[in-house]
Amino acid sequence: MTVTLPNYIFENKELYQIISDDKVVVSKSTNYKKDKLYLRNSMHLVILLVNGGKTLHLKNSDITIDTSDILYLSQGNYFMSEIIGDKNSYNSILIFFDDEYVFNFIKKYNITLDTVKQEDILPLKRDEFINTCINTINQYFEKNIDNSIDLVKLKLDELFLYSLSKDKKIFAAFLNKIIQTKSSRIKYILEENIDIINSVDDMCKLTRLNSKALRKEMNRLYNKNPKEWLNERRLLIAISLLKNSQKSVSQIATSCGYASVSWFIIQFKKYHKTTPLLYRDQNL
């Protein structure tokens, strides 16, 4: 099962309790998913388990966490599975935060990161202080509290500061990863998720940018507007499929997100001055 976060949470509000603004998204869920998940995170994430566990499946190893751990993940795509906890139940709190939140945190507390190392995945053991933070955040969902997003941000600051105090080198490497990859964040999100992008609106949702901001960023990165970039990327995928697969033109059009075969052929001819079938014949 592929899940794009935090978009999936807002698209399935009946499954989550949500506290959010434009920089931080906090969700609580008791919904257990038995299948392995392919998570496409468009924001950074800290996972706080109230009951149950999670396993992060990496290329050469697995990381399993439970209620004695917290897990920091920088923006990226991950395979993960969930584990039922006590009394056959599952309960987790996810806190998503963006680049700007991290930059503001570093500036606010005048933090110096004396490291060149970068860590995109950081599991840490919980202690009494961290458990108290998590229990307090959990209470924000249990009770109707005004200014709850601001209170969550204070607790997130506490978690960051405490993680720095417990092991500055490791947590500084996690923050450094975010800082060093900020300029390519939008590029990575779009290029790693091109297979689920069917429109400029999808691009806006994934990057959490409005259309004006997206156009500005795409011009900076590619010297193209979003629609031009999307058309070119689709056609690159189409060319690869024409050369390296037995899929029909109709199947390729669908795989590349075109609404119809005729529109795919029109766009293909516009860029390559020939039809998909002729292109395939000429490049066998």
Coordinates of C-alpha atoms in Angstrom, one line a residue:
M1 CA 0.0 0.0 0.0
T2 CA 1.4 3.4 -1.0
V3 CA 0.7 6.3 1.3
T4 CA 1.7 9.9 0.6
L5 CA 2.1 11.8 3.9
P6 CA 0.8 14.1 5.2
N7 CA -1.6 14.3 2.3
Y8 CA -3.2 10.9 3.1
I9 CA -4.1 12.1 6.6
F10 CA -6.1 15.1 5.3
E11 CA -7.8 12.9 2.6
N12 CA -8.9 10.4 5.3
K13 CA -9.8 12.6 8.2
E14 CA -12.2 10.0 9.6
L15 CA -9.2 7.9 10.5
Y16 CA -7.2 10.6 12.3
Q17 CA -7.4 13.3 14.9
I18 CA -5.5 16.3 13.4
I19 CA -3.9 19.4 14.8
S20 CA -2.1 21.5 12.2
D21 CA -1.0 24.8 10.6
D22 CA 1.1 25.5 7.5
K23 CA 4.4 24.4 9.1
V24 CA 3.5 21.5 11.4
V25 CA 1.0 18.7 11.1
V26 CA 0.2 16.5 14.1
S27 CA -2.0 13.4 13.8
K28 CA -3.1 10.6 16.1
S29 CA -4.5 7.3 14.8
T30 CA -5.6 4.0 16.2
N31 CA -6.0 2.6 12.7
Y32 CA -3.8 -0.4 12.3
K33 CA -2.6 -1.2 8.7
K34 CA -1.5 -4.9 8.4
D35 CA 0.1 -4.5 5.0
K36 CA 3.6 -3.2 4.4
L37 CA 3.4 0.5 3.7
Y38 CA 5.3 2.5 1.1
L39 CA 5.5 5.9 2.7
R40 CA 6.2 8.9 0.6
N41 CA 6.9 11.7 3.1
S42 CA 6.8 15.3 1.7
M43 CA 7.7 16.6 5.2
H44 CA 10.1 15.6 8.0
L45 CA 8.6 13.4 10.6
V46 CA 8.9 12.2 14.2
I47 CA 7.0 9.1 15.2
L48 CA 5.7 8.8 18.8
L49 CA 4.1 5.4 19.6
V50 CA 1.5 5.2 22.3
N51 CA 0.8 1.5 21.8
G52 CA 2.2 -1.0 19.3
G53 CA 5.3 -0.8 17.1
K54 CA 6.7 0.0 13.7
T55 CA 9.4 -1.6 11.6
L56 CA 11.3 0.5 9.1
H57 CA 12.5 -1.7 6.3
L58 CA 15.9 -0.5 4.9
K59 CA 17.9 -1.9 2.0
N60 CA 20.2 -4.0 4.2
S61 CA 18.5 -4.0 7.6
D62 CA 15.4 -3.2 9.6
I63 CA 14.8 -0.8 12.4
T64 CA 12.0 -1.8 14.8
I65 CA 10.7 0.7 17.4
D66 CA 8.0 0.4 20.1
T67 CA 6.8 2.6 23.0
S68 CA 10.4 2.7 24.4
D69 CA 11.6 4.6 21.3
I70 CA 11.1 7.6 19.1
L71 CA 12.0 7.8 15.5
Y72 CA 13.0 10.9 13.5
L73 CA 12.8 10.7 9.7
S74 CA 13.9 13.4 7.2
Q75 CA 11.7 13.9 4.1
G76 CA 12.0 10.9 1.8
N77 CA 10.4 7.6 0.8
Y78 CA 10.4 4.6 3.2
F79 CA 9.0 1.1 3.5
M80 CA 7.3 0.5 6.9
S81 CA 5.0 -1.9 8.6
E82 CA 3.0 -1.6 11.8
I83 CA 2.9 -4.0 14.8
I84 CA -0.1 -4.6 17.1
G85 CA 0.6 -3.8 20.7
D86 CA -1.0 -4.7 24.1
K87 CA -4.6 -5.7 24.1
N88 CA -4.5 -6.1 20.4
S89 CA -4.5 -2.3 19.8
Y90 CA -2.4 0.2 18.0
N91 CA -2.0 3.9 18.7
S92 CA 0.5 6.4 17.2
I93 CA 1.2 10.1 17.1
L94 CA 2.9 11.5 14.0
I95 CA 4.4 15.0 14.0
F96 CA 5.3 16.4 10.5
F97 CA 7.4 19.6 10.2
D98 CA 9.0 21.4 7.3
D99 CA 12.4 23.0 6.5
E100 CA 11.4 26.4 7.8
Y101 CA 10.4 25.0 11.2
V102 CA 13.9 23.6 11.6
F103 CA 15.6 26.8 10.4
N104 CA 13.5 28.8 12.8
F105 CA 14.3 26.4 15.7
I106 CA 18.0 26.7 15.1
K107 CA 17.8 30.5 14.9
K108 CA 15.4 30.8 17.9
Y109 CA 17.7 28.9 20.2
N110 CA 21.0 30.1 18.6
I111 CA 22.2 26.5 17.9
T112 CA 25.5 25.8 16.3
L113 CA 25.8 22.5 14.4
D114 CA 29.5 21.6 14.7
T115 CA 29.3 18.6 12.3
V116 CA 29.6 17.7 8.6
K117 CA 27.8 14.4 9.1
Q118 CA 24.2 13.9 7.9
E119 CA 21.7 11.4 9.3
D120 CA 18.3 11.0 7.6
I121 CA 17.0 8.3 10.0
L122 CA 17.4 8.6 13.8
P123 CA 16.0 6.2 16.3
L124 CA 16.4 7.3 20.0
K125 CA 15.5 5.6 23.3
R126 CA 12.8 7.3 25.3
D127 CA 13.2 8.2 29.0
E128 CA 10.9 9.7 31.6
F129 CA 11.3 13.2 30.2
I130 CA 10.4 12.1 26.6
N131 CA 7.5 10.0 27.9
T132 CA 6.1 13.1 29.7
C133 CA 6.3 15.1 26.5
I134 CA 4.5 12.4 24.6
N135 CA 1.8 12.0 27.3
T136 CA 1.2 15.8 27.2
I137 CA 0.9 15.8 23.4
N138 CA -1.6 12.9 23.7
Q139 CA -3.6 15.0 26.1
Y140 CA -4.0 17.7 23.5
F141 CA -6.0 15.2 21.5
E142 CA -8.0 13.9 24.5
K143 CA -9.2 17.4 25.5
N144 CA -10.4 20.4 23.6
I145 CA -7.6 22.8 24.3
D146 CA -7.3 26.3 22.7
N147 CA -4.0 27.0 20.9
S148 CA -3.2 23.3 20.8
I149 CA -0.9 23.7 17.7
D150 CA 1.2 26.3 19.5
L151 CA 1.4 24.0 22.5
V152 CA 2.5 21.1 20.3
K153 CA 5.2 23.2 18.8
L154 CA 6.5 24.0 22.3
K155 CA 6.7 20.3 23.0
L156 CA 8.4 19.6 19.6
D157 CA 10.9 22.3 20.5
E158 CA 11.4 20.5 23.9
L159 CA 11.9 17.2 22.1
F160 CA 14.5 18.8 19.7
L161 CA 16.4 20.5 22.6
Y162 CA 16.4 17.4 24.7
S163 CA 17.5 15.2 21.9
L164 CA 20.4 17.7 21.3
S165 CA 21.3 17.6 25.0
K166 CA 21.2 13.7 25.1
D167 CA 23.4 13.2 22.1
K168 CA 24.3 16.4 20.3
K169 CA 26.5 14.8 17.6
I170 CA 23.8 12.4 16.4
F171 CA 20.8 14.9 16.5
A172 CA 23.0 17.6 15.0
A173 CA 23.7 15.3 12.1
F174 CA 19.9 14.8 11.6
L175 CA 19.3 18.6 11.6
N176 CA 22.3 19.1 9.3
K177 CA 20.8 16.6 6.8
I178 CA 17.7 18.8 6.6
I179 CA 19.8 22.0 6.2
Q180 CA 22.1 20.6 3.6
T181 CA 19.3 19.3 1.4
K182 CA 16.9 22.2 1.7
S183 CA 17.7 23.7 -1.7
S184 CA 16.9 20.4 -3.5
R185 CA 13.9 19.5 -1.4
I186 CA 11.2 20.3 -4.1
K187 CA 13.3 18.7 -6.8
Y188 CA 13.6 15.5 -4.8
I189 CA 9.9 15.3 -3.9
L190 CA 8.8 15.8 -7.5
E191 CA 11.3 13.5 -9.2
E192 CA 10.9 10.7 -6.6
N193 CA 7.1 10.8 -6.9
I194 CA 6.6 11.4 -10.7
D195 CA 4.6 8.2 -11.0
I196 CA 1.8 9.6 -8.9
I197 CA 1.7 13.1 -10.3
N198 CA -1.0 13.6 -12.9
S199 CA -1.5 17.3 -12.8
V200 CA 0.0 20.6 -11.6
D201 CA -2.5 20.4 -8.7
D202 CA -0.9 17.1 -7.6
M203 CA 2.5 18.9 -7.7
C204 CA 1.1 21.6 -5.4
K205 CA -0.3 19.1 -3.0
L206 CA 2.9 17.1 -2.8
T207 CA 5.2 20.1 -2.3
R208 CA 2.7 22.0 -0.2
L209 CA 3.2 25.1 -2.4
N210 CA 0.5 27.3 -3.9
S211 CA 0.6 27.6 -7.7
K212 CA 2.4 30.9 -7.7
A213 CA 5.2 29.6 -5.3
L214 CA 5.5 26.4 -7.3
R215 CA 5.9 28.2 -10.6
K216 CA 8.6 30.4 -9.1
E217 CA 10.4 27.3 -7.7
M218 CA 10.1 25.3 -10.9
N219 CA 11.6 28.3 -12.8
R220 CA 14.5 28.4 -10.4
L221 CA 15.2 24.7 -10.6
Y222 CA 14.4 23.9 -14.2
N223 CA 13.8 27.2 -16.0
K224 CA 10.4 25.8 -16.9
N225 CA 6.8 26.2 -15.7
P226 CA 5.2 23.3 -13.9
K227 CA 3.1 22.2 -16.9
E228 CA 6.1 22.1 -19.2
W229 CA 8.2 20.1 -16.7
L230 CA 5.4 17.6 -16.1
N231 CA 4.9 17.1 -19.9
E232 CA 8.6 16.5 -20.4
R233 CA 8.9 14.1 -17.5
R234 CA 5.9 12.1 -18.7
L235 CA 7.3 11.8 -22.2
L236 CA 10.7 10.7 -20.8
I237 CA 8.9 7.9 -19.0
A238 CA 6.9 7.1 -22.2
I239 CA 10.1 6.9 -24.3
S240 CA 11.6 4.5 -21.8
L241 CA 8.5 2.3 -21.9
L242 CA 8.4 2.3 -25.7
K243 CA 12.0 1.2 -25.8
N244 CA 12.1 -1.3 -23.0
S245 CA 8.7 -2.8 -22.5
Q246 CA 6.0 -4.6 -24.5
K247 CA 3.3 -2.3 -23.2
S248 CA 0.8 -1.1 -25.8
V249 CA 0.5 2.6 -26.6
S250 CA -2.7 2.7 -24.7
Q251 CA -1.1 1.1 -21.6
I252 CA 1.8 3.5 -21.8
A253 CA -0.6 6.5 -22.0
T254 CA -2.3 5.3 -18.9
S255 CA 1.0 4.6 -17.0
C256 CA 2.2 8.1 -17.8
G257 CA -1.0 9.7 -16.5
Y258 CA -2.6 10.8 -19.7
A259 CA -6.4 11.1 -19.7
S260 CA -6.7 9.6 -23.2
V261 CA -4.5 7.8 -25.8
S262 CA -5.3 10.5 -28.4
W263 CA -4.0 13.3 -26.1
F264 CA -0.9 11.2 -25.4
I265 CA -0.2 10.9 -29.1
I266 CA -0.8 14.6 -29.7
Q267 CA 1.7 15.5 -27.0
F268 CA 4.2 12.9 -28.2
K269 CA 4.1 14.3 -31.8
K270 CA 4.4 17.8 -30.5
Y271 CA 7.8 17.0 -28.8
H272 CA 9.2 14.2 -31.0
K273 CA 7.7 15.0 -34.5
T274 CA 6.5 11.4 -34.8
T275 CA 3.9 9.0 -33.3
P276 CA 4.7 6.6 -30.4
L277 CA 4.4 3.5 -32.7
L278 CA 6.7 4.9 -35.3
Y279 CA 9.2 6.0 -32.6
R280 CA 9.1 2.4 -31.2
D281 CA 9.7 0.9 -34.7
Q282 CA 12.6 3.3 -35.4
N283 CA 14.3 2.5 -32.0
L284 CA 14.0 -1.2 -31.7

